[in-house]
Amino acid sequence: MALQLYNTLSRSLEPFEPQEPGQARIYVCGMTTYDLCHIGHARAMMAFDVAVRYMRFAGYNVTYVRNYTDVDDKIIARAAELGEPPLELAKRFCDALDEDLASMGLIEPDHSPKVSEHIEGIVTMTASLVDQGFAYAADSGDVYFAVESFERYGKLSGKKLDDLRAGERVALDPNKRNPADFALWKSAKDGEISWESPWGAGRPGWHIECSVMSSHHLGESFDIHGGGIDLIFPHHENEIAQSECAHGTHPMAKYWLHNGHLSVVERDEAGDWQQIKMSKSLGNVVNIRDVVADMPAEALRWVYVRTHYRSPLPYSSEALHDAMGVLARLYEAKERAQEIANTAADSDPSKLAKESAKAGELYKLIAGFRDAFEDAMDQDLNTALASSLVLDVVRTINRVSTDKVTKRRGAGLMRNALQVFEISAQVLGIGGMEPAAFFAELREKQARVQGVDVAWVEAQLQARLDAREAKDWAAADVIRDELLKKRIVIMDSPSGVTWRIQV
RNA sequence: GGCGACGUGGCCAAGUGGUAAGGCAAUGGUUUGCAAAACCAUGUAUCACCGGUUCGACUCCGGUCGUCGCCUCCA
C-alpha cells in the first residue's frame, strides 16, 4: 500500500501523489512568536514532524518549510507592554522556540522564513492583487482582499459568504466592502513598526505572509499545506484566495492537512475527566520547557504519538506519567536486546527460530515489522497503530530475553530486533537513545523534581549492598523500605542494582 | 443560525463491511532471600440511542441525544 492522507479539501482519504514523483513539498504554519511554545502548539509541530520523517523514511525527497510569524498584532501589543522593540521580542521567542523544538527532537525544516524578511514579496503580491482587481486600497491606507472577487472562496472550509455572521462578534469595519474582506496590508498607527509601501507606511496583514513565503520556497503550487484545525478558516481559506488569485494557478496546495487540538483535562472529585481551558489567567499553561525539564522529551512525544494526529487529544499529567512508564519498559527491552546482541554467540536467526519457539516468535514478528509499520503509517500517518506495533516487539523481546537458546546464540536475532528501535527513532523520534542515557536522564530530572539527593541514595544503596552480602536481609530491607518512602524503587538484577524514582 | 468533528471495556486509544489492536489500572501466577522490573493468565465491551441498506455494519445512509471545535486572534 502507498501513503494515503486525509485531505481537508475533499474531506476524504486520498492517495498521496505529489506533483513531481518522489518529491514532496510541504509548508506548515508555524507559530506567532509572542510567547513561549506550549504543548498545544507542540502538537501541531509534532504532527508534521512525524509526517515529514515518515515521508523521508518512505523514500520521498521532502522540502519542508515552516514559518515564523514575527510581525503581528499580538507581538506589537506585547512589545508595547514590555517596552521592547517588536522585532527583538519576536526574535527572542523565535530563538526560544528553536530551543524548545530541538529539545523535543523535532527535525529542522529546510527553510524557516520570517515575515520580517519577506516584506518586499508581500508588497509585490499585494500590489499584484490590487492591479488585477482582487484587492482594493481603502482611504485608511489599509489594503483589503475582496472575497467576492474569488469564486472559489470557501472551498476549503465549506463556508458560504452569506452564512458568515459578519458583525455579530466583531464590529463592522466601514473600510471594507464586504465584512469578510481581510487585510493584506495594514496602515501603521502612530509609532508602530512599519515599512514603506505604495499605500503608505504599514505592515502585512495576517494571512499574506504564508502565501508569499510558501510560493517563494515551494513554488506557486505545491503538495502539502499543514496547520492546526483552527487555521482552516479564515487563515487557510484566505491563503488560498490570495495565492490562487495572485498567481492565476490552482490549487495552491493539493493536500491540506490539519491536526486536532490538544485540550487539558483533569480529574474532578468523582474521578471523571473534566476539560479545562489552558490559559494564562488560570495559570495552567504548560510550556514545552516545563515538561522537558522534568522528564525525557520522548515521554511527551509518546503522548502525541499515541493518538491519531487529527483526533482531539486530552492531555493530563497522568498521561505524561504513563508515557514515562511505557518508555522505561521500552528502553529496558532495548537494553536486554543489546546485552544479548553483545554477549551471545552469533547464529543464523532463521535457524535459531527453528530451534526455539520463543526465538521463532520474535524472528517472525521482526520479519514482518517494517511492512506492518509502513501499512500503519500509510493510513493517514496512524502513529497510534504504528507505536503499538513497537510495543508488540518490546513485549516479545522481553519474553525471549530469558530463553536459553537465545541467550546463548541470539546475537544475530537481537541485532535484527534492534532495528525496530531504529525505525521507531527515525519515524516517531522515540527509542533512539542509549538506554543508559535515557535512565540517567530520567533519574536526574525526576530526582530534581522530587527533591531527592542522588549522593544520599547511592550511599544507602551501598549500605544495603553490604547488608545483603552479609545476608542480613532484615537490615537490607529496612534500607529498601526507607528508600521506598522517598519514592525510590530498587531493582536487583544479576548485573547489579539499579534504582528509579517512582513517577 | 451556518460549517465541521467526536461518542469503542474502569480509564486512554486503534479499527480500511465479515462479531473488536495497543497502553494504563486491577486480580491471580512464574521469577525473586523478600521485593521491584519482566513475563504468563484473567475483561460476557448491547462499539451513545433508534431506524435503514446488506447474506453480514463499530464500519455505509437517515434520524435522535450528548460532548466539542470553527464562523474574531488561535497549533
Coordinates of C-alpha atoms (C1' of nucleotides) in Angstrom, one line a residue:
Chain A
M1 CA 0.0 0.0 0.0
A2 CA 1.1 3.5 -0.5
L3 CA 0.7 6.6 1.6
Q4 CA -2.8 7.9 2.0
L5 CA -3.6 11.3 3.5
Y6 CA -6.8 12.8 4.7
N7 CA -7.3 15.9 2.7
T8 CA -9.4 18.6 4.3
L9 CA -10.2 20.0 0.8
S10 CA -12.1 16.8 -0.2
R11 CA -12.9 15.7 3.4
S12 CA -11.7 12.2 2.4
L13 CA -8.7 10.0 2.4
E14 CA -6.7 10.3 -0.8
P15 CA -3.6 8.5 -2.2
F16 CA -0.6 10.8 -1.9
E17 CA 0.5 11.7 -5.4
P18 CA 3.0 14.6 -5.4
Q19 CA 3.3 16.8 -8.5
E20 CA 6.8 15.5 -9.1
P21 CA 7.1 11.8 -8.3
G22 CA 9.4 11.1 -5.4
Q23 CA 9.5 14.8 -4.4
A24 CA 7.2 16.2 -1.7
R25 CA 6.9 19.9 -1.0
I26 CA 5.3 20.8 2.3
Y27 CA 4.5 24.1 4.0
V28 CA 3.4 24.2 7.6
C29 CA 2.1 27.2 9.5
G30 CA 4.4 27.7 12.4
M31 CA 3.9 30.0 15.4
T32 CA 3.3 33.6 16.0
T33 CA 6.3 34.3 18.3
Y34 CA 5.0 36.5 21.0
D35 CA 5.3 33.9 23.8
L36 CA 6.8 30.5 24.7
C37 CA 5.6 27.5 22.8
H38 CA 3.1 25.4 24.8
I39 CA 2.2 21.8 24.4
G40 CA -0.8 22.7 22.3
H41 CA 1.4 24.3 19.7
A42 CA 3.8 21.4 20.1
R43 CA 1.2 19.0 19.0
A44 CA 1.0 20.7 15.6
M45 CA 4.8 20.8 15.3
M46 CA 4.9 17.1 16.2
A47 CA 2.2 16.1 13.8
F48 CA 4.1 17.5 10.8
D49 CA 7.5 16.5 12.2
V50 CA 6.3 12.9 12.1
A51 CA 4.7 13.4 8.7
V52 CA 8.0 14.7 7.2
R53 CA 10.0 12.0 8.9
Y54 CA 7.8 9.3 7.6
M55 CA 7.7 10.7 4.0
R56 CA 11.5 10.7 4.1
F57 CA 11.5 7.2 5.5
A58 CA 9.2 6.1 2.7
G59 CA 11.7 7.4 0.2
Y60 CA 10.4 10.8 -0.7
N61 CA 12.8 13.7 -1.1
V62 CA 11.0 16.3 1.1
T63 CA 11.3 20.0 1.1
Y64 CA 9.9 21.1 4.4
V65 CA 9.1 24.8 5.1
R66 CA 7.8 26.1 8.4
N67 CA 7.4 29.8 9.0
Y68 CA 7.7 32.1 12.0
T69 CA 5.1 34.9 12.1
D70 CA 7.2 37.6 13.6
V71 CA 5.1 40.6 12.6
D72 CA 1.7 40.6 14.1
D73 CA -0.8 42.5 16.3
K74 CA -0.1 40.4 19.3
I75 CA 3.6 40.8 19.0
I76 CA 3.2 44.6 18.7
A77 CA 0.9 44.6 21.7
R78 CA 3.2 42.5 23.9
A79 CA 6.2 44.6 22.8
A80 CA 4.4 47.8 23.8
E81 CA 3.6 46.3 27.2
L82 CA 7.2 45.3 27.8
G83 CA 8.7 48.4 26.2
E84 CA 10.7 46.2 23.9
P85 CA 11.1 46.7 20.1
P86 CA 8.7 44.2 18.5
L87 CA 11.2 42.5 16.2
E88 CA 13.6 42.0 19.2
L89 CA 10.8 40.4 21.2
A90 CA 9.8 38.2 18.2
K91 CA 13.4 37.2 17.8
R92 CA 13.7 36.3 21.4
F93 CA 10.8 33.9 21.1
C94 CA 11.9 32.6 17.8
D95 CA 15.1 31.5 19.5
A96 CA 13.2 30.1 22.4
L97 CA 11.0 28.2 20.0
D98 CA 14.0 26.7 18.2
E99 CA 15.5 25.7 21.5
D100 CA 12.3 24.0 22.7
L101 CA 11.6 22.2 19.5
A102 CA 15.2 20.9 19.4
S103 CA 14.8 19.7 22.9
M104 CA 11.8 17.7 21.8
G105 CA 13.8 16.2 19.0
L106 CA 12.0 17.9 16.2
I107 CA 13.8 17.9 12.9
E108 CA 14.6 21.3 11.5
P109 CA 12.7 22.5 8.4
D110 CA 14.7 23.1 5.3
H111 CA 13.5 26.7 5.3
S112 CA 12.2 28.7 8.3
P113 CA 11.2 32.0 6.8
K114 CA 10.1 35.1 8.8
V115 CA 7.6 37.7 7.8
S116 CA 10.1 40.5 8.5
E117 CA 12.4 39.1 5.8
H118 CA 9.7 38.9 3.2
I119 CA 8.1 42.4 3.3
E120 CA 9.2 43.1 -0.3
G121 CA 7.5 40.0 -1.6
I122 CA 4.4 40.8 0.4
V123 CA 4.2 44.3 -1.1
T124 CA 4.7 42.9 -4.6
M125 CA 1.9 40.3 -4.2
T126 CA -0.4 42.8 -2.6
A127 CA 0.2 45.2 -5.5
S128 CA -0.4 42.5 -8.0
L129 CA -3.7 41.6 -6.3
V130 CA -4.8 45.3 -6.4
D131 CA -3.7 45.6 -10.1
Q132 CA -5.7 42.5 -11.0
G133 CA -8.8 43.8 -9.3
F134 CA -8.8 41.2 -6.5
A135 CA -8.0 43.8 -3.8
Y136 CA -8.5 47.4 -3.1
A137 CA -6.9 50.1 -1.0
A138 CA -9.2 51.9 1.4
D139 CA -8.9 55.5 2.3
S140 CA -7.4 54.4 5.6
G141 CA -4.4 53.1 3.9
D142 CA -5.4 49.6 4.5
V143 CA -5.5 47.2 1.6
Y144 CA -8.2 44.5 1.6
F145 CA -8.7 41.4 -0.4
A146 CA -12.2 41.4 -1.9
V147 CA -13.6 37.9 -1.2
E148 CA -16.4 38.3 -3.7
S149 CA -13.9 38.5 -6.5
F150 CA -12.8 34.9 -5.9
E151 CA -15.4 32.4 -6.9
R152 CA -13.8 29.5 -5.1
Y153 CA -13.8 31.3 -1.8
G154 CA -14.9 28.9 0.8
K155 CA -13.8 25.7 -1.0
L156 CA -11.6 24.6 1.9
S157 CA -13.7 25.4 4.9
G158 CA -17.1 24.8 3.2
K159 CA -18.3 28.2 4.3
K160 CA -20.6 30.3 2.2
L161 CA -20.2 34.0 2.3
D162 CA -23.8 34.5 3.0
D163 CA -23.6 32.3 6.1
L164 CA -20.9 34.1 7.8
R165 CA -22.4 36.0 10.6
A166 CA -20.5 39.1 9.9
G167 CA -20.6 41.8 12.6
E168 CA -22.1 39.5 15.2
R169 CA -19.0 39.2 17.2
V170 CA -16.8 42.0 16.0
A171 CA -17.8 45.5 14.9
L172 CA -18.2 46.0 11.2
D173 CA -15.4 47.9 9.6
P174 CA -16.6 50.7 7.4
N175 CA -13.5 50.5 5.2
K176 CA -14.4 47.0 4.0
R177 CA -16.7 46.5 1.0
N178 CA -17.7 43.1 2.3
P179 CA -17.4 42.3 6.0
A180 CA -15.5 39.1 5.1
D181 CA -12.8 41.0 3.2
F182 CA -9.5 40.7 5.0
A183 CA -6.4 42.9 5.3
L184 CA -3.4 42.3 3.1
W185 CA -1.7 45.4 4.3
K186 CA -2.4 47.4 7.4
S187 CA -1.6 51.1 7.7
A188 CA 0.7 51.9 10.6
K189 CA -0.8 53.5 13.6
D190 CA 1.3 56.1 15.5
G191 CA 4.7 54.8 16.4
E192 CA 4.1 51.3 15.2
I193 CA 6.7 49.3 13.4
S194 CA 6.2 49.8 9.7
W195 CA 7.6 49.5 6.2
E196 CA 7.1 51.8 3.2
S197 CA 4.6 50.7 0.6
P198 CA 2.7 52.2 -2.3
W199 CA -0.2 52.7 0.2
G200 CA 1.9 54.5 2.8
A201 CA 3.7 53.2 5.8
G202 CA 2.3 50.0 7.1
R203 CA 2.8 46.3 7.7
P204 CA 1.4 43.0 6.4
G205 CA -1.9 41.6 7.3
W206 CA -2.0 38.2 8.9
H207 CA -2.5 35.8 6.0
I208 CA -0.4 37.2 3.2
E209 CA 2.9 36.1 4.6
C210 CA 2.2 32.4 4.2
S211 CA 1.1 32.9 0.5
V212 CA 4.3 34.8 -0.2
M213 CA 6.7 32.6 1.7
S214 CA 5.3 29.3 0.5
S215 CA 5.5 30.3 -3.1
H216 CA 9.0 31.7 -2.5
H217 CA 10.3 28.4 -1.3
L218 CA 8.0 25.8 -2.9
G219 CA 6.5 27.4 -5.9
E220 CA 3.0 28.6 -6.8
S221 CA 1.5 25.2 -6.5
F222 CA 2.9 22.7 -4.1
D223 CA 1.9 19.4 -2.5
I224 CA 1.0 19.7 1.2
H225 CA 0.0 22.5 3.4
G226 CA -0.5 21.8 7.1
G227 CA -1.5 23.5 10.3
G228 CA -3.9 23.4 13.2
I229 CA -7.6 22.7 12.6
D230 CA -8.4 26.2 13.8
L231 CA -6.5 27.6 10.8
I232 CA -8.9 26.2 8.2
F233 CA -10.9 29.3 8.5
P234 CA -10.1 32.0 7.9
H235 CA -6.3 31.7 7.6
H236 CA -6.0 28.9 5.1
E237 CA -9.1 29.9 3.2
N238 CA -7.6 33.4 2.8
E239 CA -4.2 32.0 1.8
I240 CA -5.9 30.1 -1.0
A241 CA -7.7 33.2 -2.2
Q242 CA -4.6 35.3 -2.2
S243 CA -2.3 32.7 -3.8
E244 CA -4.6 31.4 -6.4
C245 CA -5.6 34.9 -7.5
A246 CA -2.1 36.4 -7.4
H247 CA -0.6 33.5 -9.4
G248 CA -3.5 32.6 -11.5
T249 CA -2.7 29.0 -10.8
H250 CA -4.5 26.5 -8.7
P251 CA -4.6 24.7 -6.5
M252 CA -2.2 26.5 -4.1
A253 CA -1.7 23.1 -2.4
K254 CA -3.1 19.8 -3.4
Y255 CA -3.4 18.3 0.1
W256 CA -4.5 20.3 3.2
L257 CA -3.7 18.5 6.5
H258 CA -5.0 19.7 9.8
N259 CA -4.1 18.4 13.2
G260 CA -6.7 18.3 16.0
H261 CA -6.4 20.3 19.1
L262 CA -5.0 19.3 22.5
S263 CA -7.1 20.0 25.5
V264 CA -6.1 19.9 29.1
V265 CA -8.1 17.5 31.2
E266 CA -8.1 17.0 35.0
R267 CA -10.0 14.6 37.2
D268 CA -12.8 16.0 39.3
E269 CA -13.7 14.8 42.7
A270 CA -15.7 11.9 41.2
G271 CA -12.7 10.8 39.2
D272 CA -14.2 11.8 35.9
W273 CA -12.3 13.8 33.4
Q274 CA -13.1 17.4 33.1
Q275 CA -11.9 19.5 30.3
I276 CA -10.2 22.8 31.3
K277 CA -9.0 25.6 29.3
M278 CA -5.3 26.2 29.1
S279 CA -5.0 29.9 29.8
K280 CA -2.7 32.4 31.3
S281 CA -5.4 33.6 33.7
L282 CA -5.8 30.1 35.1
G283 CA -2.1 29.7 35.4
N284 CA -2.2 26.3 33.8
V285 CA -0.4 26.9 30.6
V286 CA 2.1 24.0 30.1
N287 CA 5.1 25.0 28.0
I288 CA 7.4 22.6 26.3
R289 CA 10.2 23.6 28.6
D290 CA 8.2 22.8 31.7
V291 CA 7.7 19.3 30.6
V292 CA 11.2 18.7 29.2
A293 CA 12.8 20.0 32.4
D294 CA 11.0 17.2 34.3
M295 CA 11.4 14.2 32.1
P296 CA 13.0 12.9 28.9
A297 CA 11.3 14.6 26.0
E298 CA 10.4 11.3 24.4
A299 CA 7.7 11.0 27.1
L300 CA 5.9 14.0 25.6
R301 CA 6.4 12.7 22.1
W302 CA 4.9 9.4 23.2
V303 CA 1.7 11.2 24.4
Y304 CA 1.3 12.8 21.0
V305 CA 2.1 9.7 19.0
R306 CA -0.4 7.5 20.9
T307 CA -3.4 9.5 19.4
H308 CA -4.0 10.0 15.8
Y309 CA -3.0 13.5 14.8
R310 CA -6.5 14.5 13.6
S311 CA -8.2 13.4 16.8
P312 CA -8.7 15.7 19.8
L313 CA -6.0 14.9 22.3
P314 CA -6.9 15.1 26.0
Y315 CA -3.8 16.0 27.9
S316 CA -3.1 15.3 31.5
S317 CA -0.1 15.0 33.7
E318 CA -1.4 11.4 34.3
A319 CA -1.0 10.6 30.7
L320 CA 2.5 12.0 30.8
H321 CA 3.4 9.8 33.7
D322 CA 2.0 6.8 31.9
A323 CA 4.2 7.7 29.0
M324 CA 7.3 7.7 31.2
G325 CA 6.5 4.3 32.4
V326 CA 5.9 2.9 28.9
L327 CA 9.2 4.4 27.7
A328 CA 11.0 2.8 30.7
R329 CA 9.7 -0.5 29.6
L330 CA 10.7 0.2 26.0
Y331 CA 14.3 1.1 27.0
E332 CA 14.6 -1.9 29.3
A333 CA 13.7 -4.1 26.4
K334 CA 16.3 -2.3 24.2
E335 CA 18.9 -2.8 26.9
R336 CA 18.1 -6.5 27.1
A337 CA 18.3 -6.8 23.4
Q338 CA 21.6 -5.0 23.3
E339 CA 23.0 -7.2 26.0
I340 CA 22.3 -10.4 24.1
A341 CA 23.5 -8.8 20.9
N342 CA 26.8 -8.0 22.6
T343 CA 27.3 -11.2 24.6
A344 CA 25.7 -14.1 22.8
A345 CA 27.3 -16.1 20.0
D346 CA 26.2 -15.4 16.5
S347 CA 23.9 -17.8 14.8
D348 CA 21.7 -17.6 11.8
P349 CA 18.4 -16.2 13.1
S350 CA 16.3 -18.3 10.8
K351 CA 17.9 -21.5 12.2
L352 CA 17.6 -20.2 15.7
A353 CA 13.9 -19.6 15.1
K354 CA 13.5 -23.3 14.3
E355 CA 15.3 -24.4 17.5
S356 CA 13.3 -22.3 19.9
A357 CA 9.7 -21.4 19.7
K358 CA 10.3 -18.2 21.6
A359 CA 13.1 -17.1 19.3
G360 CA 10.8 -18.1 16.4
E361 CA 8.1 -15.8 17.6
L362 CA 10.5 -12.9 17.7
Y363 CA 12.0 -13.8 14.4
K364 CA 8.6 -13.8 12.7
L365 CA 7.5 -10.6 14.3
I366 CA 10.6 -8.7 13.3
A367 CA 10.5 -10.1 9.8
G368 CA 7.1 -8.6 9.3
F369 CA 7.6 -5.5 11.3
R370 CA 8.6 -3.0 8.6
D371 CA 5.7 -3.8 6.4
A372 CA 3.2 -3.7 9.2
F373 CA 4.7 -0.4 10.4
E374 CA 4.5 1.1 6.9
D375 CA 1.0 -0.1 6.5
A376 CA 0.0 1.7 9.7
M377 CA 1.8 4.9 8.7
D378 CA 0.4 4.7 5.2
Q379 CA -3.1 5.0 6.7
D380 CA -3.0 8.8 7.1
L381 CA 0.0 8.6 9.4
N382 CA -1.6 6.3 12.0
T383 CA 1.1 6.6 14.7
A384 CA -1.3 5.2 17.3
L385 CA -1.2 1.9 15.5
A386 CA 2.4 2.1 14.5
S387 CA 3.5 2.7 18.1
S388 CA 1.6 -0.2 19.3
L389 CA 3.4 -2.4 16.9
V390 CA 6.6 -1.2 18.5
L391 CA 5.2 -2.3 21.9
D392 CA 4.5 -5.7 20.5
V393 CA 8.1 -6.1 19.7
V394 CA 9.1 -4.8 23.1
R395 CA 7.0 -7.4 24.8
T396 CA 8.3 -10.2 22.6
I397 CA 11.9 -9.1 23.3
N398 CA 11.3 -9.2 27.0
R399 CA 9.8 -12.7 26.7
V400 CA 12.6 -14.0 24.6
S401 CA 15.3 -12.5 26.7
T402 CA 15.0 -15.3 29.2
D403 CA 15.1 -18.0 26.5
K404 CA 18.3 -20.2 26.9
V405 CA 18.9 -20.8 23.3
T406 CA 18.5 -17.1 22.5
K407 CA 20.8 -16.0 25.4
R408 CA 23.5 -18.4 24.1
R409 CA 23.4 -17.8 20.4
G410 CA 20.9 -15.0 19.7
A411 CA 23.2 -12.1 18.8
G412 CA 22.1 -12.0 15.2
L413 CA 18.4 -12.2 16.1
M414 CA 18.7 -9.4 18.6
R415 CA 20.6 -7.2 16.2
N416 CA 17.7 -7.6 13.9
A417 CA 15.3 -6.8 16.8
L418 CA 17.3 -3.6 17.5
Q419 CA 16.5 -2.3 14.0
V420 CA 12.9 -1.9 15.2
F421 CA 14.1 0.8 17.6
E422 CA 16.0 2.4 14.8
I423 CA 12.8 2.6 12.6
S424 CA 10.8 3.9 15.6
A425 CA 13.5 6.5 16.3
Q426 CA 13.7 7.6 12.7
V427 CA 10.0 8.0 12.1
L428 CA 8.4 8.6 15.5
G429 CA 11.5 10.0 17.2
I430 CA 11.2 7.5 20.0
G431 CA 13.5 4.7 21.1
G432 CA 16.7 6.1 19.6
M433 CA 18.5 6.9 22.9
E434 CA 21.0 4.7 24.6
P435 CA 19.1 3.0 27.4
A436 CA 21.7 4.0 30.0
A437 CA 21.4 7.7 28.8
F438 CA 17.6 7.5 29.0
F439 CA 17.6 6.1 32.5
A440 CA 20.3 8.6 33.6
E441 CA 18.2 11.5 32.3
L442 CA 15.0 10.2 33.8
R443 CA 16.7 9.7 37.2
E444 CA 18.4 13.0 37.2
K445 CA 15.4 15.0 36.2
Q446 CA 13.0 13.2 38.4
A447 CA 15.4 13.4 41.3
R448 CA 15.3 17.2 40.9
V449 CA 11.6 17.3 40.6
Q450 CA 11.0 15.2 43.7
G451 CA 13.9 16.7 45.7
V452 CA 15.9 13.6 46.0
D453 CA 19.6 13.7 46.9
V454 CA 21.4 11.4 44.5
A455 CA 24.5 11.0 46.6
W456 CA 22.5 10.1 49.6
V457 CA 20.7 7.4 47.5
E458 CA 24.0 6.0 46.3
A459 CA 25.2 5.8 49.9
Q460 CA 22.1 4.0 51.0
L461 CA 22.4 1.6 48.1
Q462 CA 26.0 0.7 49.1
A463 CA 24.9 0.2 52.7
R464 CA 22.2 -2.2 51.5
L465 CA 24.6 -4.0 49.3
D466 CA 26.9 -4.6 52.3
A467 CA 24.0 -5.9 54.3
R468 CA 23.0 -8.2 51.5
E469 CA 26.4 -9.6 51.1
A470 CA 26.4 -10.4 54.8
K471 CA 22.9 -11.9 54.2
D472 CA 21.5 -9.6 56.7
W473 CA 18.2 -9.4 54.9
A474 CA 16.4 -7.6 57.7
A475 CA 18.9 -4.7 57.6
A476 CA 18.8 -4.6 53.8
D477 CA 15.0 -4.5 53.8
V478 CA 14.9 -1.6 56.2
I479 CA 17.1 0.4 53.9
R480 CA 14.9 -0.5 51.0
D481 CA 11.8 0.5 52.8
E482 CA 13.3 3.8 53.8
L483 CA 14.2 4.5 50.2
L484 CA 10.7 3.5 49.1
K485 CA 9.2 6.1 51.4
K486 CA 11.1 8.6 49.3
R487 CA 9.7 7.0 46.2
I488 CA 13.0 5.4 45.3
V489 CA 12.5 1.9 43.8
I490 CA 15.3 -0.6 43.8
M491 CA 15.8 -3.2 41.2
D492 CA 18.2 -6.0 41.9
S493 CA 19.5 -7.9 38.9
P494 CA 22.3 -10.3 38.2
S495 CA 24.3 -7.4 36.6
G496 CA 23.9 -5.1 39.6
V497 CA 21.5 -2.9 41.4
T498 CA 19.6 0.0 39.7
W499 CA 17.2 2.4 41.1
R500 CA 14.4 4.6 39.8
I501 CA 12.2 7.3 41.1
Q502 CA 8.6 6.3 41.2
V503 CA 6.7 8.6 38.9
Chain B
rG1 C1' -28.2 30.4 12.6
rG2 C1' -24.2 28.1 9.2
rC3 C1' -20.0 24.6 8.7
rG4 C1' -17.5 20.5 11.0
rA5 C1' -15.7 16.8 14.4
rC6 C1' -16.4 13.3 18.1
rG7 C1' -19.3 9.4 21.4
rU8 C1' -15.4 1.8 21.4
rG9 C1' -14.2 -2.5 28.2
rG10 C1' -12.7 1.1 35.0
rC11 C1' -9.6 5.0 32.2
rC12 C1' -6.7 6.3 27.4
rA13 C1' -7.0 4.6 22.4
rA14 C1' -6.6 2.0 17.1
rG15 C1' -10.1 -0.2 14.0
rU16 C1' -9.5 0.3 5.6
rG17 C1' -18.4 -4.4 5.9
rG18 C1' -17.1 -10.4 7.8
rU19 C1' -18.6 -10.1 15.5
rA20 C1' -13.1 -5.7 18.2
rA21 C1' -5.0 -3.8 18.2
rG22 C1' -2.2 -1.5 21.9
rG23 C1' -1.5 1.1 26.7
rC24 C1' -2.7 2.3 31.9
rA25 C1' -5.2 0.4 36.2
rA26 C1' -7.0 -4.2 38.8
rU27 C1' -6.7 -9.7 40.2
rG28 C1' -4.1 -14.4 40.2
rG29 C1' 0.5 -16.9 38.8
rU30 C1' 6.0 -17.6 37.2
rU31 C1' 10.5 -15.4 38.8
rU32 C1' 13.0 -13.2 43.3
rG33 C1' 16.2 -14.2 50.0
rC34 C1' 11.8 -10.7 50.2
rA35 C1' 10.8 -7.0 46.6
rA36 C1' 11.0 -4.2 42.0
rA37 C1' 11.1 -4.9 36.9
rA38 C1' 9.8 -8.6 33.3
rC39 C1' 6.7 -12.4 31.6
rC40 C1' 2.0 -15.5 31.7
rA41 C1' -3.3 -15.7 32.7
rU42 C1' -7.9 -13.2 33.7
rG43 C1' -12.1 -8.2 30.7
rU44 C1' -19.8 -11.9 28.6
rA45 C1' -17.3 -4.3 25.5
rU46 C1' -25.9 -4.4 23.8
rC47 C1' -18.8 -0.4 19.7
rA48 C1' -24.3 6.6 22.6
rC49 C1' -29.5 5.6 21.0
rC50 C1' -33.3 4.5 17.0
rG51 C1' -34.3 3.1 12.1
rG52 C1' -32.4 1.7 7.0
rU53 C1' -29.1 -0.6 3.1
rU54 C1' -26.5 -5.5 3.1
rC55 C1' -26.1 -12.6 3.3
rG56 C1' -23.5 -9.8 7.1
rA57 C1' -22.1 -3.0 9.9
rC58 C1' -18.3 -0.3 15.1
rU59 C1' -17.5 0.4 10.0
rC60 C1' -22.3 2.8 4.7
rC61 C1' -27.1 6.0 4.8
rG62 C1' -31.1 8.8 7.7
rG63 C1' -32.7 10.5 12.4
rU64 C1' -32.2 11.3 18.0
rC65 C1' -29.4 12.5 22.3
rG66 C1' -24.7 14.1 24.3
rU67 C1' -19.7 16.5 24.1
rC68 C1' -16.6 19.7 21.5
rG69 C1' -14.4 22.9 17.6
rC70 C1' -14.8 26.9 13.9
rC71 C1' -17.7 31.2 12.0
rU72 C1' -13.0 37.2 16.0
rC73 C1' -6.9 36.1 17.3
rC74 C1' -5.5 31.0 17.9
rA75 C1' -1.4 25.0 16.6

